[in-house]
Short mmCIF file of C-alpha atoms in Angstrom, two decimals:
data_model
loop_
_atom_site.label_atom_id
_atom_site.label_comp_id
_atom_site.label_asym_id
_atom_site.label_seq_id
_atom_site.Cartn_x
_atom_site.Cartn_y
_atom_site.Cartn_z
CA MET A 1 13.70 -68.24 40.86
CA HIS A 2 15.55 -68.13 44.11
CA LEU A 3 14.84 -65.13 46.30
CA VAL A 4 18.32 -65.10 47.79
CA TYR A 5 20.15 -63.75 44.70
CA PRO A 6 18.21 -60.49 44.30
CA ALA A 7 18.03 -60.00 48.03
CA VAL A 8 21.75 -60.24 48.43
CA LEU A 9 22.32 -57.91 45.42
CA ALA A 10 19.85 -55.46 46.86
CA ALA A 11 21.58 -55.68 50.33
CA LEU A 12 24.92 -54.93 48.63
CA LEU A 13 23.49 -52.05 46.69
CA PHE A 14 21.97 -50.59 49.84
CA ALA A 15 25.21 -51.02 51.72
CA VAL A 16 27.17 -49.22 49.02
CA GLY A 17 24.56 -46.51 49.08
CA VAL A 18 24.79 -46.06 52.88
CA TYR A 19 28.61 -45.96 52.58
CA GLY A 20 28.33 -43.23 50.02
CA VAL A 21 25.98 -41.17 52.10
CA LEU A 22 28.15 -41.37 55.11
CA ALA A 23 31.60 -41.11 53.56
CA ARG A 24 31.20 -38.69 50.70
CA ARG A 25 31.36 -34.93 51.10
CA ASN A 26 30.17 -33.95 47.59
CA VAL A 27 26.41 -33.26 47.46
CA VAL A 28 26.06 -34.79 44.00
CA LEU A 29 27.74 -38.04 45.13
CA VAL A 30 25.44 -38.16 48.20
CA LEU A 31 22.37 -37.75 45.93
CA MET A 32 23.71 -40.66 43.75
CA SER A 33 24.13 -42.79 46.79
CA VAL A 34 20.54 -42.12 47.81
CA GLU A 35 19.51 -43.16 44.32
CA LEU A 36 21.47 -46.43 44.83
CA MET A 37 19.51 -47.07 48.12
CA LEU A 38 16.22 -46.35 46.34
CA ASN A 39 17.15 -48.83 43.51
CA ALA A 40 17.96 -51.51 46.12
CA VAL A 41 14.40 -51.07 47.52
CA ASN A 42 12.95 -51.24 43.98
CA LEU A 43 14.88 -54.52 43.30
CA ASN A 44 13.48 -55.99 46.58
CA LEU A 45 9.96 -54.96 45.70
CA VAL A 46 10.11 -56.46 42.24
CA ALA A 47 11.81 -59.65 43.54
CA PHE A 48 9.31 -60.22 46.25
CA ASP A 49 6.42 -59.45 43.82
CA ALA A 50 7.79 -62.23 41.47
CA TRP A 51 8.38 -64.61 44.39
CA LEU A 52 4.89 -64.23 45.80
CA ARG A 53 3.26 -64.36 42.40
CA ASP A 54 0.94 -61.54 43.34
CA SER A 55 -1.99 -61.17 40.98
CA LEU A 56 -2.23 -57.51 41.58
CA HIS A 57 1.47 -56.91 40.99
CA ALA A 58 1.57 -54.53 44.02
CA GLY A 59 5.38 -54.72 44.25
CA GLN A 60 5.77 -53.42 40.61
CA ALA A 61 3.12 -50.70 41.33
CA LEU A 62 5.06 -49.57 44.34
CA THR A 63 8.28 -49.62 42.26
CA LEU A 64 6.80 -47.22 39.80
CA PHE A 65 5.74 -45.00 42.60
CA THR A 66 9.29 -45.07 44.17
CA ILE A 67 10.79 -44.25 40.72
CA THR A 68 8.53 -41.25 40.49
CA VAL A 69 9.46 -40.13 44.00
CA ALA A 70 13.15 -40.61 43.11
CA ALA A 71 12.97 -38.63 39.95
CA ALA A 72 11.22 -35.71 41.78
CA GLU A 73 13.82 -35.91 44.58
CA ILE A 74 16.78 -35.76 42.09
CA GLY A 75 15.21 -32.89 40.24
CA LEU A 76 14.70 -30.84 43.43
CA GLY A 77 17.99 -31.97 44.97
CA LEU A 78 20.05 -30.98 41.88
CA ALA A 79 18.19 -27.58 41.67
CA ILE A 80 19.10 -26.89 45.34
CA VAL A 81 22.70 -28.08 44.74
CA LEU A 82 23.12 -25.69 41.70
CA LEU A 83 21.66 -22.78 43.67
CA VAL A 84 23.98 -23.38 46.59
CA PHE A 85 26.89 -23.88 44.25
CA ARG A 86 26.21 -20.63 42.49
CA THR A 87 25.88 -18.68 45.75
CA ARG A 88 28.61 -20.42 47.80
CA GLY A 89 31.01 -21.52 45.13
CA THR A 90 31.33 -25.09 46.49
CA ALA A 91 29.34 -28.34 46.59
CA ASP A 92 31.24 -29.64 49.61
CA ILE A 93 28.90 -30.62 52.51
CA ASP A 94 31.43 -29.65 55.18
CA ARG A 95 31.85 -26.14 53.66
CA ILE A 96 28.18 -25.45 53.53
CA THR A 97 27.39 -24.40 57.12
CA ALA A 98 24.37 -22.13 56.80
CA LEU A 99 21.73 -21.62 54.21
CA GLY A 100 21.27 -17.96 55.14
CA ASP A 101 23.11 -14.92 53.72
CA PRO A 102 26.61 -15.75 52.38
CA ALA A 103 27.94 -12.51 53.90
CA GLU A 104 26.89 -13.77 57.30
CA ALA A 105 28.79 -17.03 56.75
CA ASP A 106 31.83 -15.09 55.74
CA THR A 107 31.71 -13.08 58.95
CA ARG A 108 31.44 -16.20 60.99
CA GLU A 109 34.42 -17.82 59.26
CA THR A 110 36.65 -14.64 59.83
CA ALA A 111 35.41 -14.46 63.47
CA ALA A 112 36.43 -18.13 64.02
CA ASP A 113 39.84 -17.37 62.42
CA GLU A 114 40.41 -14.40 64.83
CA ALA A 115 40.58 -16.32 68.11
CA PRO A 116 41.55 -14.61 71.28
CA ALA A 117 45.17 -14.50 72.23
CA GLY A 118 45.17 -17.06 75.03
CA THR A 119 43.31 -19.82 73.22
CA GLU A 120 46.46 -21.59 72.23
CA ALA A 121 47.54 -21.92 75.89
CA LEU A 122 44.11 -23.19 76.90
CA LYS A 123 44.06 -25.82 74.08
CA GLY A 124 47.42 -26.97 75.31
CA GLN A 125 46.14 -27.38 78.84
CA ALA A 126 43.05 -29.19 77.78
CA VAL A 127 45.05 -31.78 75.89
CA ALA A 128 47.58 -32.31 78.66
#
C-alpha cells in the first residue's frame, strides 16, 4: 500500500477542518470541523501503523484513544452549546460575547448602542 494516498486524504480532511473552524460562525459546525481534523489524525495513525507493520499496533491503539477523547469532547461540547443556546437564544460565535449573566451582556449591548454625541465626528476624522 502506498502511504501517499491516505496521507493526502488526511491532509485534505485536516485542511477542510481548519477552514471550517476559521470560517464558520455556528458552534455546531465548528465542533463538526474539529471532528474532521481528529478523523484526519486517526487516518494518519492507522496508515502509518499499516505502513510500518507494527507488531504492537500502536497506531490503532492511539486511534481508539483519540476516538474516545473525540466522543467525550462532542458530548461536553454539545451540552455546553445547548446550555448557551437556551440562555442566549443563539449559537452564533460572534454573538456570544460573555459567559456571565445574560442581563450584563444586554446592558453592555445597550451601552454600546448609546454612543456619545460626538463619536460620529471623531470617526470621520480618524478615517480621513
